[in-house]
Amino acid sequence: MTIFLTDADVRAAFGWPEAVAALRAAYSAPPDESRFPPRAMARAEGRWLRTLSGVPGDGAPMGAKLIAAAPRNRRASYLIPLFDQETVELLALLDGNAVTGFRTAATSALAVDALTPAGPLTVAVIGSGFEAQHHVRALAATRELSSVTVFSPDPAGRARFVDRLADLELPLRTAGSAAAAVDGAGLVLCAARSRDERPTLAAAPPGATVVSIGSTLPEQRELDTAVVERADLIVADEVHEVAYGTGDLIAAKEAGVDLAGRLVSLADVISGRAPGRSGPDATVVYKSVGSAVQDLAVAAMCLRRAAELSLGTELPVTVHPVVK
């Protein structure tokens, strides 16, 4: 039996605490690079197809996320097939649109919990779109937030951010600049890129944890080189891609910043194979480009919850495994 989960099904089945728990289990599995190969991309003029695949080490369903995009038309489609690891039965097909946004924020919440001191968090948010909003919801579901201050260049965007998160009943404030938003924050969330690719965060307060999710390509910038240089620890969800495929770290290396001994994987921190924050005064950066680990963990969690809630549609056909 193969189940199809629509975008509405995925949203109804999703839960922030459950997603963070699933990601913690996925990142705690023994390391094996062959389980999650580098992403692949097929390109043609005006369109591309990206594939992120994996076989989770915790026994959860294996699968992939397929992203078909036509940037010129500003359109993209996301599909996630999940297979049982033992029987290789096609368990489910999921509309992956919502999963993509949820998994990024849930993984950041996992990283924040591991990299910030215990206690309430004073949060600064650079950006006001759906990723920024998702991140505040993920953090609010997993940690106590004493305040949230948002900056984005558009005052209307800042107002929408506050309005759409009003149900959280948090102290939500707006700031007129990134520097004003960041002043005194213990956690800085960067979830927006400037249009001309100048960094949106020029400096971070001493002892802060910085989450950077808005610059994932060589031509994109989010963190000033000074932020990278000052960081005592840089944690990456995908070390090689962060180091060699993001504009922030490429620019830092070109400026002579030495990353040796400071760049570690999120999996190593979560599993205890690498230390996290060294002390309350350390400045820590978590940089994310996204990975199949995250997509598959969240998708499998949604499938489990959908079964409990009787969500989804049983497909009228079955894809039978071939015996060889």
XYZ file of C-alpha atoms in Angstrom:
324
model
C 0.000 0.000 0.000
C 1.374 3.387 -1.041
C 0.068 6.554 0.617
C 0.038 9.988 -0.992
C 0.273 12.984 1.319
C -0.791 16.318 -0.128
C 0.674 19.601 1.061
C -2.372 20.007 3.325
C -1.840 16.489 4.755
C 1.814 17.241 5.498
C 0.936 20.493 7.258
C -1.760 18.780 9.329
C 0.577 15.942 10.349
C 3.571 18.127 11.135
C 4.648 19.000 14.695
C 7.730 20.997 15.732
C 8.714 18.912 18.795
C 8.225 15.687 16.828
C 10.324 17.025 13.943
C 13.165 18.058 16.236
C 13.079 14.631 17.939
C 13.222 12.874 14.553
C 16.157 15.022 13.475
C 17.988 14.364 16.746
C 17.681 10.619 16.116
C 18.842 11.014 12.511
C 21.892 13.086 13.427
C 22.795 10.746 16.299
C 23.161 7.736 13.975
C 26.673 6.379 13.364
C 28.494 8.316 10.615
C 28.563 6.804 7.124
C 29.099 9.191 4.219
C 27.901 6.609 1.700
C 24.395 6.808 3.165
C 23.942 10.419 2.044
C 25.810 11.148 -1.194
C 26.317 14.672 -2.527
C 23.251 16.193 -4.137
C 23.001 15.923 -7.915
C 21.641 18.509 -10.318
C 20.646 18.193 -13.948
C 20.547 21.536 -15.750
C 19.187 22.876 -18.991
C 18.644 26.457 -20.026
C 15.989 27.926 -17.784
C 15.289 24.791 -15.740
C 16.904 22.243 -13.442
C 16.210 19.056 -11.496
C 17.950 18.513 -8.164
C 18.052 15.206 -6.283
C 18.872 14.702 -2.590
C 18.868 11.045 -1.587
C 19.703 8.987 1.460
C 19.489 5.771 3.451
C 19.102 6.819 7.114
C 21.297 5.055 9.630
C 18.508 4.821 12.211
C 16.421 2.455 10.080
C 13.873 5.075 9.037
C 12.563 4.929 5.447
C 15.070 5.631 2.705
C 14.200 7.958 -0.110
C 14.890 11.179 -1.921
C 13.673 14.680 -2.481
C 13.274 15.757 -6.092
C 13.101 19.459 -6.885
C 12.032 20.485 -10.373
C 12.431 24.195 -11.003
C 11.971 26.690 -13.791
C 13.397 29.869 -12.248
C 12.483 31.968 -15.258
C 8.836 31.141 -14.621
C 9.305 31.337 -10.837
C 7.908 27.824 -10.438
C 9.119 24.779 -8.529
C 7.733 21.352 -7.600
C 8.883 19.095 -4.754
C 8.319 15.334 -4.503
C 9.510 12.937 -1.794
C 9.262 9.152 -2.294
C 9.864 6.986 0.797
C 10.814 3.280 0.666
C 10.966 0.634 3.396
C 14.625 -0.269 3.929
C 13.971 -4.005 4.248
C 11.218 -4.716 1.724
C 12.029 -1.738 -0.578
C 8.263 -1.218 -0.840
C 7.243 2.280 -1.898
C 5.590 3.451 1.309
C 4.600 6.951 0.360
C 4.777 9.887 -1.976
C 4.730 13.298 -0.332
C 4.267 16.774 -1.698
C 7.584 18.131 -0.414
C 6.854 21.842 -0.522
C 6.036 22.272 3.167
C 8.678 19.738 4.235
C 11.413 21.947 2.781
C 10.489 24.912 4.945
C 9.752 22.878 8.066
C 12.959 20.826 8.006
C 15.240 23.868 7.785
C 13.699 25.542 10.825
C 13.452 22.320 12.832
C 17.123 21.537 12.195
C 18.088 25.052 13.249
C 16.094 24.564 16.465
C 18.021 21.343 17.111
C 21.318 23.148 16.520
C 20.316 26.091 18.710
C 19.396 23.785 21.576
C 22.838 22.178 21.365
C 24.838 25.391 20.886
C 23.251 27.921 23.245
C 23.501 28.114 27.042
C 20.515 26.923 29.043
C 17.822 29.443 29.843
C 15.578 31.892 27.984
C 16.818 33.224 24.650
C 16.872 36.824 23.479
C 16.405 36.507 19.723
C 17.216 38.875 16.850
C 15.827 38.002 13.417
C 17.208 39.440 10.188
C 14.462 38.772 7.653
C 10.687 38.608 7.927
C 9.564 35.993 5.370
C 8.196 32.503 5.863
C 11.621 31.010 6.760
C 12.090 33.612 9.502
C 8.578 32.965 10.788
C 9.068 29.185 10.720
C 12.280 29.555 12.704
C 10.630 31.557 15.470
C 7.836 28.962 15.703
C 10.372 26.122 15.846
C 12.383 27.889 18.544
C 9.278 28.755 20.560
C 8.269 25.089 20.530
C 11.617 23.923 21.878
C 13.032 26.752 24.029
C 11.795 29.615 26.156
C 12.124 32.927 24.297
C 12.345 36.097 26.364
C 11.966 38.414 23.345
C 12.116 38.477 19.553
C 13.257 41.552 17.618
C 12.958 41.592 13.835
C 14.558 43.708 11.133
C 13.964 43.620 7.413
C 14.351 46.491 4.931
C 10.588 46.649 4.366
C 8.602 48.123 7.291
C 5.466 46.400 5.989
C 7.294 43.067 6.100
C 8.272 43.679 9.711
C 4.654 44.477 10.592
C 3.411 41.277 8.884
C 6.017 39.252 10.781
C 4.737 40.528 14.126
C 1.096 40.063 13.111
C 1.535 36.492 11.874
C 3.333 35.401 15.047
C 0.980 37.124 17.463
C -0.547 33.784 18.488
C 2.745 32.806 20.143
C 2.147 35.491 22.799
C 5.819 36.506 22.818
C 7.319 39.982 23.228
C 7.708 40.797 19.507
C 9.483 44.008 18.533
C 10.663 45.637 15.332
C 13.946 47.442 14.704
C 14.947 50.002 12.115
C 18.312 48.408 11.339
C 20.096 45.092 11.612
C 22.537 46.554 14.131
C 19.691 47.732 16.369
C 17.970 44.343 16.196
C 21.140 42.435 17.047
C 22.247 44.637 19.950
C 22.209 42.536 23.125
C 20.860 39.384 21.455
C 22.050 35.959 22.526
C 20.727 34.325 19.355
C 20.893 35.947 15.921
C 18.884 34.368 13.109
C 19.806 35.375 9.559
C 17.030 34.372 7.185
C 17.238 36.932 4.388
C 19.753 37.959 1.746
C 20.276 41.479 0.492
C 19.393 41.863 -3.168
C 22.846 43.092 -4.128
C 24.450 40.250 -2.148
C 26.111 42.446 0.440
C 26.127 40.703 3.848
C 23.072 41.404 5.988
C 24.904 40.792 9.284
C 27.987 42.957 9.844
C 28.745 41.922 13.435
C 27.484 39.611 16.162
C 27.438 40.308 19.914
C 30.160 38.511 21.914
C 28.954 35.129 23.105
C 26.078 35.000 20.638
C 24.971 32.062 18.550
C 24.408 32.990 14.907
C 22.154 30.897 12.662
C 22.693 31.488 8.928
C 20.274 29.855 6.479
C 19.867 32.459 3.745
C 23.081 32.102 1.724
C 23.516 28.642 0.222
C 25.257 29.321 -3.109
C 28.708 30.703 -4.046
C 27.229 33.976 -5.281
C 25.158 34.586 -2.122
C 26.292 36.541 0.948
C 24.715 36.824 4.372
C 27.521 36.995 6.969
C 30.262 39.595 6.829
C 33.774 38.157 6.840
C 34.286 39.698 10.284
C 31.513 37.469 11.685
C 33.160 34.334 10.285
C 36.603 35.434 11.482
C 35.362 36.105 15.008
C 33.544 32.784 15.381
C 35.153 30.383 17.830
C 33.182 27.504 16.304
C 31.378 27.056 12.983
C 28.900 24.174 12.831
C 27.637 23.066 9.418
C 24.875 20.677 8.435
C 26.969 19.800 5.344
C 30.625 20.653 6.008
C 31.979 20.379 2.453
C 29.117 22.304 0.857
C 29.235 25.028 3.487
C 33.003 25.396 3.190
C 33.253 25.361 -0.586
C 29.786 26.233 -1.865
C 28.568 29.224 0.164
C 29.548 32.815 -0.524
C 30.091 33.614 3.150
C 32.865 31.080 3.680
C 34.317 31.481 0.203
C 34.726 35.216 0.841
C 36.203 34.569 4.283
C 38.800 32.170 2.910
C 39.669 34.585 0.114
C 40.243 37.221 2.812
C 42.718 34.904 4.561
C 40.464 33.595 7.337
C 41.693 30.181 8.501
C 38.862 27.749 9.212
C 41.110 24.891 10.356
C 39.945 23.379 13.623
C 36.850 25.584 13.794
C 34.515 23.946 11.251
C 32.655 20.818 12.431
C 29.538 18.935 11.409
C 26.188 19.191 13.162
C 26.050 15.394 13.294
C 29.311 15.282 15.257
C 28.026 17.857 17.744
C 24.632 16.180 18.237
C 26.179 12.719 18.606
C 28.864 13.964 21.003
C 31.738 13.124 18.665
C 32.762 16.800 18.649
C 32.407 19.427 21.383
C 29.980 22.265 20.931
C 30.134 25.644 22.634
C 33.322 25.978 24.682
C 31.951 28.545 27.129
C 29.440 31.375 27.631
C 31.692 33.942 25.949
C 32.309 31.900 22.787
C 30.757 33.088 19.524
C 29.229 30.219 17.571
C 27.915 30.122 13.992
C 25.558 27.456 12.674
C 25.399 27.515 8.874
C 22.911 25.452 6.913
C 22.508 24.585 3.237
C 19.965 21.790 3.752
C 20.374 18.054 3.276
C 18.557 14.813 2.606
C 19.046 13.843 6.258
C 16.640 16.623 7.178
C 14.119 16.012 4.400
C 13.846 12.278 5.048
C 13.652 12.565 8.834
C 10.832 15.101 8.685
C 9.027 13.319 5.852
C 9.088 9.999 7.738
C 7.821 11.722 10.868
C 4.942 13.241 8.887
C 4.101 9.825 7.423
C 3.935 8.272 10.908
C 1.762 11.089 12.224
C -0.476 10.954 9.153
C -1.188 7.281 9.848
C -2.113 8.110 13.443
C -4.432 10.897 12.260
C -5.904 8.920 9.317
C -4.552 11.430 6.801
C -3.484 10.752 3.228
C -4.851 8.928 0.212
C -4.173 5.297 -0.612
C -3.053 5.127 -4.229
C -5.034 2.741 -6.468
C -1.839 1.175 -7.804
C 1.131 -0.540 -6.161
C 4.774 -0.357 -7.196
C 5.936 -3.936 -6.586
C 9.588 -4.640 -5.751
C 11.378 -6.767 -8.328
C 13.007 -9.958 -7.030
C 16.485 -10.398 -8.519
